[in-house]
Amino acid sequence: MAQISKNARTASATQRFYCSCGGEVKMKTVFAGGKVKNLAECEKCKRQERRPRDFK
Ligand SMILES: [Zn+2]
């Protein structure tokens, strides 16, 4: 049985991704066509991808 820690958190919000240029990828929330979209943008080269995984 796994122990449940009080400090256990979901990793999704704190996950970090890095662009191939070395810049950190930040998540952006964009409203487009009445829908909320999450975009990943590199701080350094401003490259945008739909998912942070696409930077690798
Ligand atoms: Zn970059």
PDB file of C-alpha atoms in Angstrom, residues 7-48:
ATOM      1  CA  ASN A   7       2.345  17.311   0.384  1.00  0.00           C
ATOM      2  CA  ALA A   8       1.460  15.199  -2.612  1.00  0.00           C
ATOM      3  CA  ARG A   9       0.631  17.346  -5.601  1.00  0.00           C
ATOM      4  CA  THR A  10      -0.258  16.776  -9.183  1.00  0.00           C
ATOM      5  CA  ALA A  11       2.837  17.167 -11.311  1.00  0.00           C
ATOM      6  CA  SER A  12       1.106  18.623 -14.334  1.00  0.00           C
ATOM      7  CA  ALA A  13       1.139  22.239 -13.150  1.00  0.00           C
ATOM      8  CA  THR A  14       4.763  22.256 -12.115  1.00  0.00           C
ATOM      9  CA  GLN A  15       6.210  20.380 -15.031  1.00  0.00           C
ATOM     10  CA  ARG A  16       8.909  22.204 -16.954  1.00  0.00           C
ATOM     11  CA  PHE A  17       9.841  21.903 -20.576  1.00  0.00           C
ATOM     12  CA  TYR A  18      12.770  23.293 -22.479  1.00  0.00           C
ATOM     13  CA  CYS A  19      13.052  24.336 -26.091  1.00  0.00           C
ATOM     14  CA  SER A  20      15.794  23.047 -28.331  1.00  0.00           C
ATOM     15  CA  CYS A  21      17.342  26.556 -28.159  1.00  0.00           C
ATOM     16  CA  GLY A  22      17.762  26.173 -24.411  1.00  0.00           C
ATOM     17  CA  GLY A  23      14.985  28.560 -23.429  1.00  0.00           C
ATOM     18  CA  GLU A  24      12.313  27.603 -20.978  1.00  0.00           C
ATOM     19  CA  VAL A  25       8.892  26.809 -22.354  1.00  0.00           C
ATOM     20  CA  LYS A  26       6.026  28.589 -20.651  1.00  0.00           C
ATOM     21  CA  MET A  27       2.391  27.728 -20.943  1.00  0.00           C
ATOM     22  CA  LYS A  28       0.057  30.418 -22.191  1.00  0.00           C
ATOM     23  CA  THR A  29      -3.705  30.455 -22.114  1.00  0.00           C
ATOM     24  CA  VAL A  30      -5.181  31.909 -25.254  1.00  0.00           C
ATOM     25  CA  PHE A  31      -8.794  32.629 -26.065  1.00  0.00           C
ATOM     26  CA  ALA A  32      -9.571  31.847 -29.669  1.00  0.00           C
ATOM     27  CA  GLY A  33     -12.993  31.487 -31.259  1.00  0.00           C
ATOM     28  CA  GLY A  34     -14.716  31.372 -27.892  1.00  0.00           C
ATOM     29  CA  LYS A  35     -12.522  28.511 -26.761  1.00  0.00           C
ATOM     30  CA  VAL A  36      -9.712  28.425 -24.299  1.00  0.00           C
ATOM     31  CA  LYS A  37      -6.519  27.034 -25.709  1.00  0.00           C
ATOM     32  CA  ASN A  38      -3.265  26.261 -24.080  1.00  0.00           C
ATOM     33  CA  LEU A  39      -0.197  27.242 -26.021  1.00  0.00           C
ATOM     34  CA  ALA A  40       3.380  26.545 -25.194  1.00  0.00           C
ATOM     35  CA  GLU A  41       5.819  29.345 -25.935  1.00  0.00           C
ATOM     36  CA  CYS A  42       9.577  29.462 -25.634  1.00  0.00           C
ATOM     37  CA  GLU A  43      10.767  32.440 -23.587  1.00  0.00           C
ATOM     38  CA  LYS A  44      13.908  32.798 -25.632  1.00  0.00           C
ATOM     39  CA  CYS A  45      13.069  32.357 -29.300  1.00  0.00           C
ATOM     40  CA  LYS A  46       9.287  32.905 -28.990  1.00  0.00           C
ATOM     41  CA  ARG A  47       8.608  29.684 -30.824  1.00  0.00           C
ATOM     42  CA  GLN A  48       5.075  28.488 -30.246  1.00  0.00           C
TER      43      GLN A  48
END
